Amino acid sequence: MAGTVTFDRSNEIFRIQGAKPLRGRVRVDGSKNAALPILAASLAVDGTVQLRQIPDLTDIDTMCQLLSQLGAHICRDTAAGTVEIRNSAQESMEAPYDLVSRMRASVCVLGPLLSRFGRARVSLPGGCNIGHRPIDLHLRGLAALGADIRIERGYIIAESRILKGCDLVLSGPEGSTVTGTCNVLCAAATAVGRTVIRAAACEPEVADLAAFLNAAGADIQGAGTSTIEVTGVRHLNAVAHSVIPDRIEAATLAIAAAITSGDVEIINAPTESLQSIRTALDQIGVCQSVINSDVEVTWRVSAEAAGELRPVELIALPYPGIPTDAQAQLMALLSLAGGTSVITDRVFPDRFMHAAELVRMGADIRVTAGTAIIRGVDRLTGATVMASDLRASAALVLAAMAAEGTSEIRRVYHIDRGYAGFERKLNQLGACIQRLSGPNPD
């Protein structure tokens, strides 16, 4: 990663001229939430790792910097969407605070480091401001495999001379854990004997990590279900892997088409993993069709000829439910639906900071006890708003594109964490979005 130049984008804003229907074709990039744990898992591999469909995001930048800090040699082509990782014999086993604090997914290096070296020192994670997200399930799972875990001065210290397979449960008060499942899966891949992970996260991103590990020589069965069985192997070998398409980006683009009364064809859409979103859009009254070819899938979303959007009651749940990462975007859409809609988030009950900003644009939303009550309005109007996290940023962009007049969205650096070339893609569909230098962030 020598020669990497970073730019301070903390004061950039989006200026958006609204009321412009989106029309055309747009391609979905590789999945951020799949790429990050796979990049982390590369630390456990002996030999070269070649990854394709890696999106050009600041979160990917952070993970690559962390891998480099840990001694890996990174060769990345952002234009081609490829990353090559070669591990050296003198890796560090410490993931420092200044990198881990930028992105919660950095904690995914814990399991791979423990797997390969028997020791890891990883800072307690940071991440988006979307509520309390403990990592006790990660630590409980790794301890069940035989790791000695302790917390010292803000760092997780994990040590084990040998990891041994076991039967463990990864369920907590708020359900399963995606990154916890990824950490335990990486550690179990080279543990001695057989591991059964119960209450495992079922998300497609976990299944993609398992596919990567299996291609490297692991023996993992049942990924994508709540019970995963792992028979440990001695080594993970050189591997090439293509990351799955980003279902959250696809969902965001679909909702963008709907909220602007547009007509958009979304190329490379993972429609099988988007059934909950497709069902919700059907209930709201958005027209859709799926075209399968020998090469890829096209998801057409059209609202230009549809009638009034209908209110619905939605609950954000772990997969296969409606993803919490699409909750804010759906709230923006439902703010224009006739009648009263209700959204409950069972994954992150406090993830409603975008609601107050949508109200600034004319929405009628009341939040109480993990539930938002949305009374549809006839129109949204342009305003200056502040993004609080990645998906809130996307929701505000969608609302601004539908609103009458001009909006300014501050703290759009959140967008760059999870959407590659977001304004470029939307502008190609007919949006009018400018990225400008704005006032210094508060």
Short mmCIF file of C-alpha atoms in Angstrom, two decimals:
data_model
loop_
_atom_site.label_atom_id
_atom_site.label_comp_id
_atom_site.label_asym_id
_atom_site.label_seq_id
_atom_site.Cartn_x
_atom_site.Cartn_y
_atom_site.Cartn_z
CA MET A 1 0.00 0.00 0.00
CA ALA A 2 3.02 2.27 -0.35
CA GLY A 3 2.26 5.57 -1.99
CA THR A 4 -1.38 5.68 -0.90
CA VAL A 5 -2.68 9.25 -0.71
CA THR A 6 -5.65 10.14 1.46
CA PHE A 7 -7.90 13.17 1.20
CA ASP A 8 -9.99 14.81 3.89
CA ARG A 9 -13.59 14.65 2.67
CA SER A 10 -15.19 15.42 6.00
CA ASN A 11 -16.56 18.78 4.86
CA GLU A 12 -18.00 17.68 1.50
CA ILE A 13 -21.71 18.07 0.83
CA PHE A 14 -24.19 16.95 -1.80
CA ARG A 15 -26.29 19.62 -3.45
CA ILE A 16 -29.29 17.92 -5.03
CA GLN A 17 -31.91 19.36 -7.34
CA GLY A 18 -34.98 17.21 -6.79
CA ALA A 19 -38.10 16.09 -8.65
CA LYS A 20 -36.19 14.32 -11.44
CA PRO A 21 -37.37 10.77 -12.27
CA LEU A 22 -34.56 8.21 -12.66
CA ARG A 23 -34.46 6.25 -15.92
CA GLY A 24 -31.92 3.90 -17.46
CA ARG A 25 -29.62 1.02 -16.56
CA VAL A 26 -27.20 0.76 -13.66
CA ARG A 27 -24.84 -1.98 -12.47
CA VAL A 28 -24.48 -3.20 -8.88
CA ASP A 29 -20.95 -3.50 -7.47
CA GLY A 30 -19.55 -6.23 -5.25
CA SER A 31 -20.84 -6.50 -1.70
CA LYS A 32 -19.13 -4.39 0.96
CA ASN A 33 -20.47 -6.61 3.73
CA ALA A 34 -19.10 -9.73 2.01
CA ALA A 35 -15.78 -8.22 0.93
CA LEU A 36 -14.74 -6.99 4.38
CA PRO A 37 -14.81 -10.34 6.25
CA ILE A 38 -13.30 -12.10 3.21
CA LEU A 39 -10.42 -9.61 3.15
CA ALA A 40 -9.94 -10.21 6.88
CA ALA A 41 -10.06 -13.99 6.36
CA SER A 42 -7.21 -13.74 3.85
CA LEU A 43 -4.89 -13.39 6.86
CA ALA A 44 -5.51 -17.08 7.64
CA VAL A 45 -4.44 -18.23 4.15
CA ASP A 46 -1.00 -19.63 3.29
CA GLY A 47 -0.35 -18.35 -0.22
CA THR A 48 -1.72 -15.67 -2.50
CA VAL A 49 -5.36 -14.56 -2.31
CA GLN A 50 -6.90 -13.05 -5.45
CA LEU A 51 -10.24 -11.31 -5.03
CA ARG A 52 -12.53 -9.89 -7.70
CA GLN A 53 -15.56 -7.58 -7.58
CA ILE A 54 -14.12 -5.59 -4.67
CA PRO A 55 -15.90 -2.21 -4.53
CA ASP A 56 -13.98 1.06 -4.34
CA LEU A 57 -15.04 2.21 -0.87
CA THR A 58 -13.39 3.90 2.07
CA ASP A 59 -14.24 0.91 4.27
CA ILE A 60 -12.30 -1.28 1.84
CA ASP A 61 -9.45 1.25 2.00
CA THR A 62 -9.45 0.93 5.79
CA MET A 63 -9.43 -2.88 5.72
CA CYS A 64 -6.57 -2.93 3.20
CA GLN A 65 -4.61 -0.51 5.40
CA LEU A 66 -5.23 -2.80 8.37
CA LEU A 67 -4.05 -5.89 6.46
CA SER A 68 -0.95 -3.98 5.42
CA GLN A 69 -0.37 -2.95 9.04
CA LEU A 70 -0.57 -6.64 9.94
CA GLY A 71 2.19 -7.45 7.45
CA ALA A 72 0.27 -8.49 4.35
CA HIS A 73 1.39 -7.25 0.92
CA ILE A 74 -1.57 -5.67 -0.90
CA CYS A 75 -1.83 -5.07 -4.64
CA ARG A 76 -5.10 -3.35 -5.47
CA ASP A 77 -6.57 -2.20 -8.77
CA THR A 78 -9.60 -0.07 -7.90
CA ALA A 79 -10.61 0.37 -11.55
CA ALA A 80 -10.70 -3.39 -12.14
CA GLY A 81 -12.14 -4.14 -8.69
CA THR A 82 -9.36 -6.60 -7.81
CA VAL A 83 -7.20 -7.10 -4.73
CA GLU A 84 -4.25 -9.48 -4.36
CA ILE A 85 -3.03 -10.33 -0.85
CA ARG A 86 0.24 -12.07 -0.08
CA ASN A 87 0.99 -12.90 3.53
CA SER A 88 4.57 -12.72 4.78
CA ALA A 89 6.19 -14.74 7.52
CA GLN A 90 6.60 -11.76 9.86
CA GLU A 91 3.06 -10.46 10.26
CA SER A 92 2.15 -8.33 13.20
CA MET A 93 -0.61 -9.69 15.40
CA GLU A 94 -1.87 -6.30 16.60
CA ALA A 95 -4.76 -4.42 15.01
CA PRO A 96 -4.34 -0.87 16.37
CA TYR A 97 -6.99 1.50 17.64
CA ASP A 98 -6.49 4.18 14.99
CA LEU A 99 -7.58 1.75 12.25
CA VAL A 100 -10.09 -0.45 14.07
CA SER A 101 -11.90 2.59 15.49
CA ARG A 102 -12.76 3.76 11.97
CA MET A 103 -14.78 0.68 11.08
CA ARG A 104 -16.46 -1.98 13.18
CA ALA A 105 -15.82 -4.76 10.63
CA SER A 106 -12.11 -4.50 11.47
CA VAL A 107 -12.80 -6.84 14.40
CA CYS A 108 -13.16 -9.60 11.78
CA VAL A 109 -9.35 -10.00 11.80
CA LEU A 110 -9.57 -11.51 15.30
CA GLY A 111 -10.57 -15.04 14.22
CA PRO A 112 -8.14 -15.27 11.25
CA LEU A 113 -5.18 -14.06 13.34
CA LEU A 114 -6.00 -16.53 16.08
CA SER A 115 -6.35 -19.29 13.48
CA ARG A 116 -2.97 -18.68 11.86
CA PHE A 117 -0.78 -17.49 14.72
CA GLY A 118 -2.55 -18.62 17.88
CA ARG A 119 -2.46 -15.06 19.14
CA ALA A 120 -4.12 -11.73 18.38
CA ARG A 121 -4.29 -8.27 19.90
CA VAL A 122 -7.19 -6.31 18.44
CA SER A 123 -8.56 -2.97 19.57
CA LEU A 124 -12.18 -2.91 20.63
CA PRO A 125 -14.12 -1.77 17.56
CA GLY A 126 -15.75 1.49 16.63
CA GLY A 127 -18.04 2.09 13.65
CA CYS A 128 -21.27 3.85 12.76
CA ASN A 129 -23.41 5.63 15.29
CA ILE A 130 -26.37 3.23 15.07
CA GLY A 131 -26.64 1.94 18.58
CA HIS A 132 -24.87 -0.39 20.98
CA ARG A 133 -23.37 -3.45 19.28
CA PRO A 134 -21.51 -5.68 21.75
CA ILE A 135 -18.96 -8.28 20.64
CA ASP A 136 -19.48 -10.68 23.54
CA LEU A 137 -20.75 -13.38 21.16
CA HIS A 138 -17.49 -13.20 19.17
CA LEU A 139 -15.47 -13.70 22.33
CA ARG A 140 -17.75 -16.43 23.68
CA GLY A 141 -17.47 -18.39 20.43
CA LEU A 142 -13.68 -18.11 20.25
CA ALA A 143 -13.38 -19.07 23.92
CA ALA A 144 -15.47 -22.19 23.24
CA LEU A 145 -12.85 -23.19 20.63
CA GLY A 146 -10.17 -22.99 23.31
CA ALA A 147 -8.93 -19.42 23.14
CA ASP A 148 -7.98 -17.57 26.29
CA ILE A 149 -9.67 -14.16 26.00
CA ARG A 150 -9.10 -11.05 28.07
CA ILE A 151 -9.59 -7.30 27.71
CA GLU A 152 -6.65 -5.06 28.56
CA ARG A 153 -6.49 -1.28 28.11
CA GLY A 154 -9.08 -1.27 25.33
CA TYR A 155 -7.65 -4.26 23.47
CA ILE A 156 -8.91 -7.82 23.04
CA ILE A 157 -6.08 -10.25 23.77
CA ALA A 158 -6.73 -13.75 22.40
CA GLU A 159 -4.30 -16.65 22.78
CA SER A 160 -4.46 -20.36 22.14
CA ARG A 161 -1.78 -22.98 21.58
CA ILE A 162 -4.32 -25.12 19.77
CA LEU A 163 -7.95 -24.54 18.77
CA LYS A 164 -10.29 -27.50 19.15
CA GLY A 165 -13.65 -28.06 17.52
CA CYS A 166 -16.76 -28.01 19.68
CA ASP A 167 -20.53 -27.52 19.64
CA LEU A 168 -21.34 -23.87 20.33
CA VAL A 169 -24.29 -21.47 20.22
CA LEU A 170 -23.93 -17.92 18.86
CA SER A 171 -27.27 -16.55 19.96
CA GLY A 172 -27.69 -13.57 22.25
CA PRO A 173 -30.55 -11.35 23.44
CA GLU A 174 -30.67 -9.63 20.04
CA GLY A 175 -30.30 -12.80 17.97
CA SER A 176 -27.37 -14.02 15.90
CA THR A 177 -24.27 -12.05 14.92
CA VAL A 178 -22.97 -11.77 11.36
CA THR A 179 -19.43 -10.63 12.12
CA GLY A 180 -19.31 -12.96 15.13
CA THR A 181 -20.24 -15.89 12.90
CA CYS A 182 -17.50 -14.83 10.46
CA ASN A 183 -14.88 -14.66 13.21
CA VAL A 184 -15.78 -18.07 14.63
CA LEU A 185 -16.01 -19.60 11.15
CA CYS A 186 -12.44 -18.51 10.31
CA ALA A 187 -11.09 -19.86 13.59
CA ALA A 188 -12.99 -23.15 13.29
CA ALA A 189 -11.74 -23.70 9.72
CA THR A 190 -8.30 -24.73 11.02
CA ALA A 191 -9.30 -26.00 14.48
CA VAL A 192 -8.67 -29.64 15.33
CA GLY A 193 -11.79 -31.76 14.88
CA ARG A 194 -15.39 -30.84 14.14
CA THR A 195 -17.20 -27.64 15.08
CA VAL A 196 -20.95 -27.13 15.01
CA ILE A 197 -22.06 -23.48 15.09
CA ARG A 198 -25.69 -23.17 16.14
CA ALA A 199 -27.77 -19.99 15.83
CA ALA A 200 -25.33 -18.90 13.14
CA ALA A 201 -26.14 -15.85 11.06
CA CYS A 202 -27.85 -16.87 7.79
CA GLU A 203 -26.90 -13.81 5.73
CA PRO A 204 -25.63 -14.35 2.15
CA GLU A 205 -22.42 -12.60 3.15
CA VAL A 206 -21.67 -15.41 5.63
CA ALA A 207 -22.32 -17.97 2.90
CA ASP A 208 -19.92 -16.09 0.61
CA LEU A 209 -17.20 -16.17 3.27
CA ALA A 210 -17.73 -19.92 3.61
CA ALA A 211 -17.46 -20.30 -0.19
CA PHE A 212 -14.15 -18.40 -0.09
CA LEU A 213 -12.81 -20.56 2.75
CA ASN A 214 -13.94 -23.78 1.04
CA ALA A 215 -12.18 -22.71 -2.15
CA ALA A 216 -9.05 -22.30 0.00
CA GLY A 217 -9.38 -25.88 1.26
CA ALA A 218 -11.73 -25.58 4.25
CA ASP A 219 -14.52 -28.09 4.89
CA ILE A 220 -17.65 -26.08 5.76
CA GLN A 221 -21.21 -27.30 5.35
CA GLY A 222 -24.51 -25.51 5.98
CA ALA A 223 -23.42 -21.89 5.56
CA GLY A 224 -26.48 -19.78 4.88
CA THR A 225 -28.48 -21.74 7.46
CA SER A 226 -28.62 -21.43 11.24
CA THR A 227 -26.44 -24.53 11.74
CA ILE A 228 -22.96 -24.63 10.22
CA GLU A 229 -20.68 -27.68 10.48
CA VAL A 230 -16.93 -27.23 10.10
CA THR A 231 -14.32 -30.00 9.92
CA GLY A 232 -10.97 -28.42 10.62
CA VAL A 233 -8.10 -28.63 8.13
CA ARG A 234 -4.40 -28.00 8.73
CA HIS A 235 -3.92 -25.19 6.24
CA LEU A 236 -5.80 -22.82 3.99
CA ASN A 237 -4.18 -22.49 0.59
CA ALA A 238 -3.95 -19.95 -2.24
CA VAL A 239 -7.36 -19.04 -3.61
CA ALA A 240 -9.17 -16.87 -6.16
CA HIS A 241 -12.71 -15.72 -5.44
CA SER A 242 -15.34 -13.30 -6.80
CA VAL A 243 -17.38 -11.46 -4.17
CA ILE A 244 -21.18 -11.59 -4.48
CA PRO A 245 -23.13 -8.51 -5.66
CA ASP A 246 -24.20 -5.99 -3.03
CA ARG A 247 -27.84 -6.61 -2.13
CA ILE A 248 -28.07 -3.37 -0.12
CA GLU A 249 -26.82 -1.26 -3.02
CA ALA A 250 -29.34 -3.03 -5.28
CA ALA A 251 -32.14 -2.35 -2.79
CA THR A 252 -31.12 1.30 -2.49
CA LEU A 253 -31.16 1.75 -6.27
CA ALA A 254 -34.56 0.07 -6.49
CA ILE A 255 -36.00 2.38 -3.84
CA ALA A 256 -34.40 5.35 -5.65
CA ALA A 257 -36.33 4.38 -8.79
CA ALA A 258 -39.54 4.06 -6.79
CA ILE A 259 -39.27 7.31 -4.81
CA THR A 260 -38.58 9.38 -7.95
CA SER A 261 -41.40 7.74 -9.98
CA GLY A 262 -38.70 6.41 -12.28
CA ASP A 263 -38.01 3.32 -14.37
CA VAL A 264 -34.62 1.68 -13.77
CA GLU A 265 -33.02 -1.61 -14.81
CA ILE A 266 -30.62 -2.82 -12.13
CA ILE A 267 -27.94 -5.09 -13.64
CA ASN A 268 -26.15 -7.79 -11.61
CA ALA A 269 -28.87 -7.67 -8.96
CA PRO A 270 -28.88 -10.55 -6.42
CA THR A 271 -32.66 -10.90 -6.60
CA GLU A 272 -32.76 -14.23 -4.74
CA SER A 273 -31.39 -12.60 -1.59
CA LEU A 274 -33.70 -9.58 -2.02
CA GLN A 275 -37.04 -11.38 -1.70
CA SER A 276 -38.06 -9.44 1.42
CA ILE A 277 -37.38 -6.10 -0.31
CA ARG A 278 -39.17 -7.20 -3.47
CA THR A 279 -42.20 -8.27 -1.40
CA ALA A 280 -42.22 -4.95 0.47
CA LEU A 281 -42.09 -2.97 -2.80
CA ASP A 282 -44.94 -5.09 -4.18
CA GLN A 283 -47.02 -4.25 -1.10
CA ILE A 284 -46.20 -0.55 -1.50
CA GLY A 285 -47.37 -0.66 -5.12
CA VAL A 286 -44.08 -0.50 -7.05
CA CYS A 287 -43.99 -2.40 -10.35
CA GLN A 288 -41.13 -4.92 -10.75
CA SER A 289 -39.90 -7.63 -13.07
CA VAL A 290 -36.85 -9.92 -13.09
CA ILE A 291 -35.10 -10.89 -16.31
CA ASN A 292 -32.68 -13.82 -16.10
CA SER A 293 -30.08 -14.33 -18.81
CA ASP A 294 -27.22 -16.78 -19.13
CA VAL A 295 -24.85 -14.06 -17.94
CA GLU A 296 -26.60 -12.01 -15.24
CA VAL A 297 -29.87 -10.92 -13.67
CA THR A 298 -31.69 -7.67 -14.41
CA TRP A 299 -34.18 -6.26 -11.90
CA ARG A 300 -36.49 -3.68 -13.43
CA VAL A 301 -38.19 -1.33 -11.00
CA SER A 302 -40.79 1.11 -12.27
CA ALA A 303 -43.10 3.55 -10.52
CA GLU A 304 -43.70 6.03 -13.34
CA ALA A 305 -47.04 4.47 -14.31
CA ALA A 306 -48.01 3.24 -10.83
CA GLY A 307 -50.81 4.73 -8.77
CA GLU A 308 -50.49 6.17 -5.29
CA LEU A 309 -47.95 4.44 -3.08
CA ARG A 310 -49.62 2.32 -0.39
CA PRO A 311 -48.77 2.31 3.35
CA VAL A 312 -47.38 -0.86 4.92
CA GLU A 313 -46.11 -2.22 8.22
CA LEU A 314 -42.50 -3.44 8.02
CA ILE A 315 -40.12 -5.06 10.51
CA ALA A 316 -36.35 -5.07 9.99
CA LEU A 317 -35.03 -8.51 10.96
CA PRO A 318 -31.98 -10.70 10.36
CA TYR A 319 -31.88 -12.45 6.99
CA PRO A 320 -34.13 -13.49 5.28
CA GLY A 321 -36.15 -10.61 6.75
CA ILE A 322 -36.05 -7.00 5.62
CA PRO A 323 -32.44 -5.87 6.21
CA THR A 324 -31.84 -3.16 8.76
CA ASP A 325 -29.46 -1.65 6.19
CA ALA A 326 -32.49 -0.85 3.97
CA GLN A 327 -34.74 0.43 6.74
CA ALA A 328 -33.84 4.13 6.34
CA GLN A 329 -34.32 4.04 2.56
CA LEU A 330 -37.75 2.42 2.94
CA MET A 331 -38.70 5.08 5.47
CA ALA A 332 -37.90 7.78 2.93
CA LEU A 333 -40.13 6.03 0.37
CA LEU A 334 -43.00 5.51 2.81
CA SER A 335 -42.96 9.19 3.76
CA LEU A 336 -44.68 9.71 0.38
CA ALA A 337 -47.14 6.79 0.66
CA GLY A 338 -50.80 7.57 1.31
CA GLY A 339 -51.95 6.67 4.82
CA THR A 340 -49.95 5.55 7.86
CA SER A 341 -46.99 3.17 7.72
CA VAL A 342 -45.11 1.58 10.61
CA ILE A 343 -41.47 0.49 10.63
CA THR A 344 -39.95 -1.47 13.52
CA ASP A 345 -36.23 -2.31 13.66
CA ARG A 346 -35.54 -5.48 15.68
CA VAL A 347 -31.85 -5.51 14.73
CA PHE A 348 -30.86 -1.99 15.83
CA PRO A 349 -33.85 -0.48 17.65
CA ASP A 350 -32.14 2.91 17.96
CA ARG A 351 -31.39 3.25 14.24
CA PHE A 352 -33.78 6.10 13.53
CA MET A 353 -31.57 9.21 13.58
CA HIS A 354 -32.49 9.85 9.94
CA ALA A 355 -36.16 10.33 10.90
CA ALA A 356 -35.59 13.83 12.30
CA GLU A 357 -33.75 14.87 9.14
CA LEU A 358 -36.55 13.55 6.94
CA VAL A 359 -38.96 15.64 9.02
CA ARG A 360 -36.88 18.70 8.08
CA MET A 361 -37.77 17.88 4.47
CA GLY A 362 -41.48 17.79 5.25
CA ALA A 363 -42.00 14.16 6.27
CA ASP A 364 -44.41 13.33 9.11
CA ILE A 365 -42.61 10.75 11.27
CA ARG A 366 -42.84 9.96 14.96
CA VAL A 367 -40.37 7.57 16.60
CA THR A 368 -41.02 5.74 19.84
CA ALA A 369 -39.50 2.61 21.42
CA GLY A 370 -37.81 1.20 18.32
CA THR A 371 -40.75 1.94 16.03
CA ALA A 372 -41.35 4.73 13.51
CA ILE A 373 -44.87 5.81 12.59
CA ILE A 374 -44.90 7.48 9.17
CA ARG A 375 -47.90 9.43 7.95
CA GLY A 376 -47.56 9.95 4.23
CA VAL A 377 -47.36 13.49 2.86
CA ASP A 378 -48.11 14.78 -0.62
CA ARG A 379 -44.60 16.08 -1.19
CA LEU A 380 -41.18 16.60 0.32
CA THR A 381 -39.34 19.90 0.03
CA GLY A 382 -35.65 20.69 -0.26
CA ALA A 383 -33.75 21.42 2.96
CA THR A 384 -30.30 21.32 4.53
CA VAL A 385 -29.89 18.05 6.43
CA MET A 386 -27.15 16.13 8.23
CA ALA A 387 -26.27 12.47 7.64
CA SER A 388 -25.64 10.43 10.79
CA ASP A 389 -24.48 7.12 9.28
CA LEU A 390 -24.04 5.26 6.01
CA ARG A 391 -27.62 4.14 5.33
CA ALA A 392 -29.12 7.36 6.72
CA SER A 393 -27.02 9.18 4.13
CA ALA A 394 -28.52 7.07 1.35
CA ALA A 395 -32.05 7.70 2.64
CA LEU A 396 -31.51 11.46 2.64
CA VAL A 397 -30.14 11.36 -0.91
CA LEU A 398 -33.23 9.44 -2.03
CA ALA A 399 -35.56 11.87 -0.27
CA ALA A 400 -33.72 14.85 -1.78
CA MET A 401 -34.04 13.40 -5.28
CA ALA A 402 -37.82 13.16 -4.79
CA ALA A 403 -38.23 16.54 -3.10
CA GLU A 404 -39.26 19.81 -4.70
CA GLY A 405 -36.42 22.29 -4.83
CA THR A 406 -32.79 22.02 -3.76
CA SER A 407 -31.37 20.11 -0.79
CA GLU A 408 -27.93 20.09 0.79
CA ILE A 409 -26.75 16.99 2.62
CA ARG A 410 -23.81 17.34 4.97
CA ARG A 411 -21.39 14.62 6.15
CA VAL A 412 -21.72 12.68 2.91
CA TYR A 413 -18.38 11.01 3.64
CA HIS A 414 -20.56 8.30 5.16
CA ILE A 415 -21.79 7.50 1.62
CA ASP A 416 -18.25 6.70 0.47
CA ARG A 417 -18.02 3.97 3.09
CA GLY A 418 -20.66 1.84 1.39
CA TYR A 419 -21.57 3.07 -2.11
CA ALA A 420 -18.99 3.24 -4.89
CA GLY A 421 -19.51 6.19 -7.21
CA PHE A 422 -22.99 6.76 -5.80
CA GLU A 423 -23.66 10.21 -7.22
CA ARG A 424 -22.09 9.24 -10.57
CA LYS A 425 -24.45 6.28 -10.94
CA LEU A 426 -27.49 8.33 -9.95
CA ASN A 427 -26.54 11.21 -12.24
CA GLN A 428 -26.24 8.79 -15.14
CA LEU A 429 -29.86 7.84 -14.44
CA GLY A 430 -30.98 11.48 -14.57
CA ALA A 431 -30.40 12.80 -11.05
CA CYS A 432 -28.80 16.20 -10.48
CA ILE A 433 -26.26 15.76 -7.66
CA GLN A 434 -23.16 17.89 -7.11
CA ARG A 435 -20.41 17.05 -4.64
CA LEU A 436 -19.07 20.30 -3.23
CA SER A 437 -16.85 21.56 -0.44
CA GLY A 438 -19.05 22.72 2.37
CA PRO A 439 -18.68 24.23 5.82
CA ASN A 440 -16.33 22.57 8.28
CA PRO A 441 -18.09 19.68 10.11
CA ASP A 442 -19.35 20.41 13.62
#
